[in-house]
CSV table of C-alpha atoms in Angstrom, one decimal:
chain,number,residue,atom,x,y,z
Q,39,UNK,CA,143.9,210.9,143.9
Q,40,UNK,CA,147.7,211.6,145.0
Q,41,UNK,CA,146.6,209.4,148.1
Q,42,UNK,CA,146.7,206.1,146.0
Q,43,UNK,CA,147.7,204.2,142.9
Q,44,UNK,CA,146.0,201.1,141.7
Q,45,UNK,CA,147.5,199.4,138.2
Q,46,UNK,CA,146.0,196.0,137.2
Q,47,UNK,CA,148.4,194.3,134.3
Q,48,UNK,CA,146.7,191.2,133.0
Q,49,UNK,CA,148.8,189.3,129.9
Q,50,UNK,CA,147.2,186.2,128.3
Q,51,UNK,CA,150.2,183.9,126.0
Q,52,UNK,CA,149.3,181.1,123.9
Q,53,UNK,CA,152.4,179.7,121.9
Q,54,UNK,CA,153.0,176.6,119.8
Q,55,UNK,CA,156.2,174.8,119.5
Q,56,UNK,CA,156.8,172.9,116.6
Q,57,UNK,CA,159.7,170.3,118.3
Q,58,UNK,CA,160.0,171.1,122.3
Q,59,UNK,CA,163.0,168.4,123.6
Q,60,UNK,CA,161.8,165.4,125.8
Q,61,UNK,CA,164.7,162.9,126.4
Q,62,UNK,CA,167.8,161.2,124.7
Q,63,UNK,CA,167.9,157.7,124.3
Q,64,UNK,CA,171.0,155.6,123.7
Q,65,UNK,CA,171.2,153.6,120.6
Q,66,UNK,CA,174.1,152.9,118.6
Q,67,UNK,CA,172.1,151.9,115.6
Q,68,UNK,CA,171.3,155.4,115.5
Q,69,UNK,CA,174.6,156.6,113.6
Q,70,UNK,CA,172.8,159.9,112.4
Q,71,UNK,CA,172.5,161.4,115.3
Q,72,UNK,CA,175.9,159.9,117.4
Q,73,UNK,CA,174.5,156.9,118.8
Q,74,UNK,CA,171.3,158.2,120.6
Q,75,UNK,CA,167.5,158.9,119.7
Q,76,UNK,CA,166.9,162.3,120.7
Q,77,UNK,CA,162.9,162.6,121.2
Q,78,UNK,CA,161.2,165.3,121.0
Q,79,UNK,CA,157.4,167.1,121.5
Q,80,UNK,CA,155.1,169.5,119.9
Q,81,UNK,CA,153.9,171.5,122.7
Q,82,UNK,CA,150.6,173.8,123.0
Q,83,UNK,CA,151.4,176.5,126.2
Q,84,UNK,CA,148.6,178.7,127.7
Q,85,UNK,CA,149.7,181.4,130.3
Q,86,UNK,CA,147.4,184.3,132.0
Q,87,UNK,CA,148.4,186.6,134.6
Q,88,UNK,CA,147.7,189.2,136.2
Q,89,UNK,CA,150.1,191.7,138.2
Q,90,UNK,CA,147.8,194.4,140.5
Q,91,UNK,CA,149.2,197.3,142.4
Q,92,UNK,CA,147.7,198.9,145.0
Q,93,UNK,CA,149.8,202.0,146.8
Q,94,UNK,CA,147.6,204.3,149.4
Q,95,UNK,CA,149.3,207.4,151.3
Q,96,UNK,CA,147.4,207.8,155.0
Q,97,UNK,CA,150.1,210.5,155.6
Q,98,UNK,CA,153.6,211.6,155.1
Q,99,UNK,CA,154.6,208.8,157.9
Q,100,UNK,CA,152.2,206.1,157.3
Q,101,UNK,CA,151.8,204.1,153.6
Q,102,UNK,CA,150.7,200.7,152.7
Q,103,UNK,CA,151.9,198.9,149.7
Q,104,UNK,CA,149.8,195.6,147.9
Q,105,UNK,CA,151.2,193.4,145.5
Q,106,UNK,CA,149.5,190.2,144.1
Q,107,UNK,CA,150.6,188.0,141.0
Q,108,UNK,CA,148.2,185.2,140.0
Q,109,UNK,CA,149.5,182.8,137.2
Q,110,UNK,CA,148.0,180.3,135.4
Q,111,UNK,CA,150.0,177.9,132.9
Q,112,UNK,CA,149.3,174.9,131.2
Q,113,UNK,CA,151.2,173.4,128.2
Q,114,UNK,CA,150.0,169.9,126.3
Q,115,UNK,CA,152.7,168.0,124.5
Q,116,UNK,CA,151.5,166.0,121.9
Q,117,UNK,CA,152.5,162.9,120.0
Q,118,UNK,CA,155.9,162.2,120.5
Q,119,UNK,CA,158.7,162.2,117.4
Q,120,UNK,CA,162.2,161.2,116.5
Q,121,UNK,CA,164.9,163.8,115.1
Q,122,UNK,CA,166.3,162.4,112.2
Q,123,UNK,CA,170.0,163.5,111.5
Q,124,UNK,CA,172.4,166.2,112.3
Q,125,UNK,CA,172.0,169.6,110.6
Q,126,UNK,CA,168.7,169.3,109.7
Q,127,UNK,CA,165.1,169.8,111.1
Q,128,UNK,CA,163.5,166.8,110.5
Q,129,UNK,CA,161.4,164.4,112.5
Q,130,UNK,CA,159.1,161.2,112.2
Q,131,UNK,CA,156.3,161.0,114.5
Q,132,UNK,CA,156.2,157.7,116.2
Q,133,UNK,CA,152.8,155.3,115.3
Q,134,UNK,CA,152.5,157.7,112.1
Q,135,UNK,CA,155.9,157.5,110.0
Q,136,UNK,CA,157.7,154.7,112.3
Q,137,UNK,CA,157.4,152.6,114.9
Q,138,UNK,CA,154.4,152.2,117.1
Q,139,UNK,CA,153.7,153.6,120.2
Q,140,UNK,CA,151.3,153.2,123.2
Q,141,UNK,CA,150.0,155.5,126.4
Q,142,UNK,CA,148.9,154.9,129.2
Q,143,UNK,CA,149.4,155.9,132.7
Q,144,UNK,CA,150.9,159.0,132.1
Q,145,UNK,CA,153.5,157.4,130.3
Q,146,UNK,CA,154.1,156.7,126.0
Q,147,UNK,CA,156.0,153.5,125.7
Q,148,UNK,CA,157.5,153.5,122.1
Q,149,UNK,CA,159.0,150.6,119.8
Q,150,UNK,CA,160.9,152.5,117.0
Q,151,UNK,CA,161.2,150.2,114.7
Q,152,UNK,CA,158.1,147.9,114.9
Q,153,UNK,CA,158.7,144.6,114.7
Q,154,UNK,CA,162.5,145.9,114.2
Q,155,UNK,CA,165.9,144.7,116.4
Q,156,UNK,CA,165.1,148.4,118.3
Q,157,UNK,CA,164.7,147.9,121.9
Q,158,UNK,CA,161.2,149.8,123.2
Q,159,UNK,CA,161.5,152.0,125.4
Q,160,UNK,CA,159.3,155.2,127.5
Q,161,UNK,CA,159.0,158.2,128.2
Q,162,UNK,CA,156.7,160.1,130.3
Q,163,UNK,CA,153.6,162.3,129.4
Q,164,UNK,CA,154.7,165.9,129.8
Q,165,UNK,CA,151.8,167.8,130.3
Q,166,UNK,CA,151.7,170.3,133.4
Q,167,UNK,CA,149.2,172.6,134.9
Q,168,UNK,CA,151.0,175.7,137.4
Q,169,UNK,CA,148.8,177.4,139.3
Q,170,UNK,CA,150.5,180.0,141.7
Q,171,UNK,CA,149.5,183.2,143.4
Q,172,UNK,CA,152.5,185.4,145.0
Q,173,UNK,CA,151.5,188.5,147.2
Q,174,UNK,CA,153.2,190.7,149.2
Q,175,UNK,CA,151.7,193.7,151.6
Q,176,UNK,CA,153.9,196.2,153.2
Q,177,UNK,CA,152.7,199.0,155.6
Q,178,UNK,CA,155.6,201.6,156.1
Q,179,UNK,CA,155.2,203.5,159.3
Q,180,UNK,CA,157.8,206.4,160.1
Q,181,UNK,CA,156.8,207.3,163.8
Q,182,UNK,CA,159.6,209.6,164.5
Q,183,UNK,CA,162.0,211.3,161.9
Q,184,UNK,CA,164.7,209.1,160.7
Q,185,UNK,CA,163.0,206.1,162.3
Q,186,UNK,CA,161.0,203.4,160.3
Q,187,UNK,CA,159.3,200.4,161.3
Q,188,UNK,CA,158.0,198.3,158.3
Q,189,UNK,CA,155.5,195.4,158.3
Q,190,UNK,CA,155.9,193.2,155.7
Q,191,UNK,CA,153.4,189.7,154.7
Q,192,UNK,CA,153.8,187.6,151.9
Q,193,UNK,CA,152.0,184.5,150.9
Q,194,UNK,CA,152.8,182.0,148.3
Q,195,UNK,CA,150.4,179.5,146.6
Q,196,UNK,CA,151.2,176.8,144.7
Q,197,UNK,CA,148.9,174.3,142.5
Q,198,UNK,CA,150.4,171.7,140.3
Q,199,UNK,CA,147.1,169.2,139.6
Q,200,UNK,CA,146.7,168.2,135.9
Q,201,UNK,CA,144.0,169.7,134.4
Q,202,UNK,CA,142.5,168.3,131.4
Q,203,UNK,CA,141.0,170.1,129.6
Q,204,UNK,CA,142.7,173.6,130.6
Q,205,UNK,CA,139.8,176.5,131.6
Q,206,UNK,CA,141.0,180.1,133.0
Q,207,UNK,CA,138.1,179.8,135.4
Q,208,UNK,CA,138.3,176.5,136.8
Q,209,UNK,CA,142.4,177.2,137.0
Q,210,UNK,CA,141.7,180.2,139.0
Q,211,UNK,CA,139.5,178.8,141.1
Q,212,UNK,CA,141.2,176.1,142.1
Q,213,UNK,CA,144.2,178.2,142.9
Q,214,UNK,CA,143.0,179.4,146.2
Q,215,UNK,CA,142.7,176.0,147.4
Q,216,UNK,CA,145.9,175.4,147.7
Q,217,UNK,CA,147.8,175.2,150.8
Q,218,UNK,CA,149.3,178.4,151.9
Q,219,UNK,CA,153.1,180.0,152.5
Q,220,UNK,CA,152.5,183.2,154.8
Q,221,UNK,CA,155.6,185.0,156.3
Q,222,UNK,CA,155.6,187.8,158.7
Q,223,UNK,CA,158.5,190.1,158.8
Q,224,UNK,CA,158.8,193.2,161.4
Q,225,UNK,CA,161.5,195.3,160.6
């Protein structure tokens, strides 16, 4: 109809990175990489969205505009690892080619050298689960020529619990749980 326009975008990502960064910590024993242990992460990311559009012309004068964005995205980081020297991409994954290492709490504690002069140290458990829905509605009313008043809402939702494992539905479902951010504009 030339009265209204709906578009519905959904896009689903799943990507794999071999070596995602974590920290730096210092260690001058670590002459091949300048003193430090740079640790890194294989990390798993899952992202859906979906962007809808809704336009609808009442008249010349009147319209109303509807936009709404709700994301999912989780990523898992696995066992962390150690890059091994400059110029090259190498890595040994701690408690399989060195060191040991222990989790719990939300937090790997590492020791990467064993029973080694290494000090232990941690680093936190990166997973993340975003949940967000971002809307906007705008209703355009010209009630005399060359004068416009516009109405504009928007409402932001934001969700960053953990989920373990990660599920589209239960992610979307808990999204509209979460506490609101409306703002009213008159214009």
């Amino acid at each position: 109809s030339p009265r209204w326009n709906l578009s519905i975008g959904p896009r689903y990502t799943s990507v794999f990175q071999d070596a995602q960064y974590v920290t730096r910590v210092s260690d001058a024993a670590m002459t091949a990489t300048g003193g430090a242990r740079y640790v890194f992460a294989p990390l798993t990311q899952t992202e859906l969205s979906i962007v809808t559009r809704v336009n609808y012309t009442f008249s010349p004068n009147l319209s109303f505009e509807l936009y709404a964005q709700p994301l999912v995205s989780h990523g898992d980081y696995g066992t962390p690892k150690e890059f091994q020297r400059a110029s090259a991409y190498e890595f040994k994954t701690y408690g399989q080619d060195i060191g040991t290492i222990s989790t719990a709490d939300g937090r790997h504690t590492v020791d990467p050298d064993g029973d080694g002069p290494a000090t232990a140290f941690s680093v936190p458990d990166r997973r993340f689960t975003t949940r967000s829905l971002r809307g906007n509605a705008v209703l355009r009313w010209e009630y005399r020529p060359g004068s416009t008043l516009f109405v504009v809402w928007q409402q932001d939702r934001l969700n960053q619990a953990l989920m373990q494992p990660f599920g589209i539905g239960s992610a979307l479902n808990t999204l509209f749980g979460a506490d609101a951010n409306n703002t009213l504009v008159v214009k």
